[in-house]
Amino acid sequence: MSQNAPIPPARGTTLDITSLTPEAPPASIWDRMSTWVTENKTVVYTIAGAAVIVTGAGVVYYLNNTREEAKAEEKRRASKKERRKAKQEKEKEDKEKDTVLRETTEPEPKKKQPSVEAVSAEELPQVDETTLDSLSDQERKEYSTKLKIAGNKAYGDKSYNEAIDLYGKAILCKPDPIFYSNRAACYNALGEWDKVVEDTTAAIALDSEYVKALNRRANAYEHLEQYSEALLDYTASCIIDSFRNDQSAQSVERLLKKVAEAKAKIILDNKEKRLPSPTFVTNYLQSFRTSPPPAGLEETAELDEDSGKGQLKAGLIAMTSRTSEGFEKASSCFDKALELGNLGDYEAFAFNMRGTFRYLRGENADALEDLSTSVKLQPALTQSFIKRASMHLELGNREAAANDFEQAMEQNREDPDIYYHRAQLHFILGEFAEAAKDYQKSIDLDREFIFSHIQLGVTQYKMGSIASSMATFRRTIKNFDKVPDVYNYYGELLLDQQKYQEAIEKFDTAVEMEKQSKPLGMNVLPLINKALALFQWKQDFQEAEKLCQKALTIDPECDIAVATMAQLLLQQGKVTEALKYFERAAELSRTEAEIINALSYAEATRTQLEVQEKYPELASRLQGMGGAIGGPR
């Protein structure tokens, strides 16, 4: 649910492990949403609630899944058959792209005309604006048909300018949407995109549900890099076809990404680097075993506050508050500690801590430099290798991440944190058996770290070993009965199995424990999980919204609460309000990939608003589809 917290079972879409190539960083909440959109074309704009989580080696979120996914994981095999299937799917995708191209470039096929046959060029009617008034309505109709047939033939012969002239004369006789669309196909072939837009717009004005014209205009807009306009047209086309046309739906997804990428660049250029929510930071920090401050930096140590060592001590104390103010102060102290210098044996530790907070602020290049300096100064500080490995994985460099774990092992093969975080890497890559081994090794080395136990249970669940998973959680609750996290994640498993009442009881227990143990910095994830449970079980939007608002009051920058609220609002048709939350989620995102995916959702929502305004007749149709299938599963 938050950075480096245990990973609850996926609910809503299957994690596509094949997408995690070295060039693709680990996915965020928005990646999982995008995958879900891909698999559920008809609810692109009517989205149910999501449960979200984060791994120990970068951010990975999942939508709500059915119980079947855990069982399906048991059957996963990296076999020749799967590779062959992937190749076939790629060939199918390429074929579909060719189909889209043909649909947007070819004119309307020649229809059988029982009373009008193709004529020679000499026999074609000579029509212009001066002779038009002398023709009867019947003559205009007959002439337009002959000219269209001749235009189709000219297009087939690639005589595009001749076809443009013939379609133009046909339009003079009869302003038919097909004639405009066919002439647009000629301009399309010539790459005259502005004229394609002009003619398809005329066609759509005559027939607002002319799918082929909408797709042609969208294609032209895309070539003109008017991505928002293209997105609107492809969306309208999808709604008219009830999302049955896969090619148009894929175009929507492609355009969402293009629009989002363009806007993300602007955001990144102007984005202030800042720490994420206290929930995020806390869960990242607690993914490492608690250890006392280095000797000489204890709270009781007498150090000059204006010295480098004094600032290191102040930063460590500030972190214990687990509040936004505390984390900001800690970050500032670690920066100042290195500026003041004279740190002696604490220098590697100082670079580790500054690199940690730079990473959390999204300053990846600087963070990598700090962690690299730390391992050079003190290779035995294995935590620096582990944190750098997590960064490499988030940036998509799996090989570098694996290498860092190996270097950490060379320093200390008995460090349980190495195995825990390496297990996170295996988990992200879908290597659940390897992940389970590393979690168990982490437990064997230190049985007091609760997250190794929780994560092992989650991994067993993902492998399809439901009974083993539940037994692990029951045993963990017995051994860590005062720790709220175990109740929260056990509730996640129960929710995934649709044991709603039991799940809510566990979430309530976690909330009460959080209030008692961390009143100023409580983890809001149990509140969000309870909101999702009430939504899925009873469709209780009002109570679910209240819980999300409570979470946001406690932690205003919790991206998970913001995203969940956006989806709850969207599910109720409160599109304008939902858009504000999706845009806020983009502001809170840390990495470029997260911003792009957040904006993709925002643009999908914005497009729904534009559809309602521009095509009111389609808006009611869209709402009908959402009401039928957009509810909890």
XYZ file of C-alpha atoms in Angstrom, residues 1-6 54-56 275-290 318-328 330 356-357 359-360 387 420-421 449-451 484-485 489 514 517-518 520-526 554-555 557-560 590:
67
model
C 0.000 0.000 0.000
C 2.867 2.392 0.609
C 6.485 2.460 -0.308
C 8.208 -0.720 0.813
C 5.266 -1.917 2.854
C 4.172 -5.528 2.366
C 3.901 -0.464 -2.957
C 6.792 -2.861 -2.934
C 10.186 -2.688 -1.319
C 8.816 14.686 0.047
C 5.770 12.483 -0.508
C 3.148 11.902 2.170
C 4.167 10.852 5.704
C 2.399 7.532 5.072
C 4.654 6.903 2.079
C 7.852 7.946 3.864
C 7.035 5.986 7.018
C 6.375 2.778 5.152
C 9.571 3.149 3.164
C 11.673 3.701 6.264
C 10.072 0.877 8.219
C 10.913 -1.584 5.446
C 14.364 -1.614 7.029
C 14.816 -3.195 10.424
C 14.917 -0.736 13.288
C 13.092 14.540 13.769
C 12.384 11.305 11.866
C 10.823 9.690 14.936
C 7.785 12.023 14.794
C 6.599 10.411 11.532
C 4.914 13.662 10.538
C 5.325 15.782 7.422
C 7.060 18.507 9.447
C 9.357 15.991 11.099
C 10.441 14.411 7.830
C 11.037 17.803 6.219
C 15.121 15.553 9.005
C 17.467 8.348 1.132
C 15.587 11.618 1.383
C 15.303 9.514 -3.426
C 12.024 10.126 -1.626
C 18.632 1.330 -1.222
C 13.919 -9.127 2.465
C 14.541 -6.485 -0.193
C 10.780 -8.218 11.745
C 7.053 -8.455 11.109
C 7.078 -7.464 7.457
C -1.602 -2.882 13.376
C 0.044 -3.723 10.036
C -2.856 -6.908 5.453
C -2.835 3.090 14.880
C 0.323 3.912 19.041
C 0.804 6.740 16.519
C 0.139 12.140 15.254
C 1.450 9.974 12.444
C -0.999 7.141 12.017
C -0.959 5.006 8.895
C -4.157 5.813 6.986
C -4.144 2.691 4.822
C -6.592 0.722 7.017
C -4.765 12.984 8.668
C -2.439 12.766 5.667
C -0.731 14.182 0.600
C -1.561 10.478 0.658
C -1.704 9.649 -3.052
C -3.586 6.406 -2.386
C 7.036 11.162 -7.573
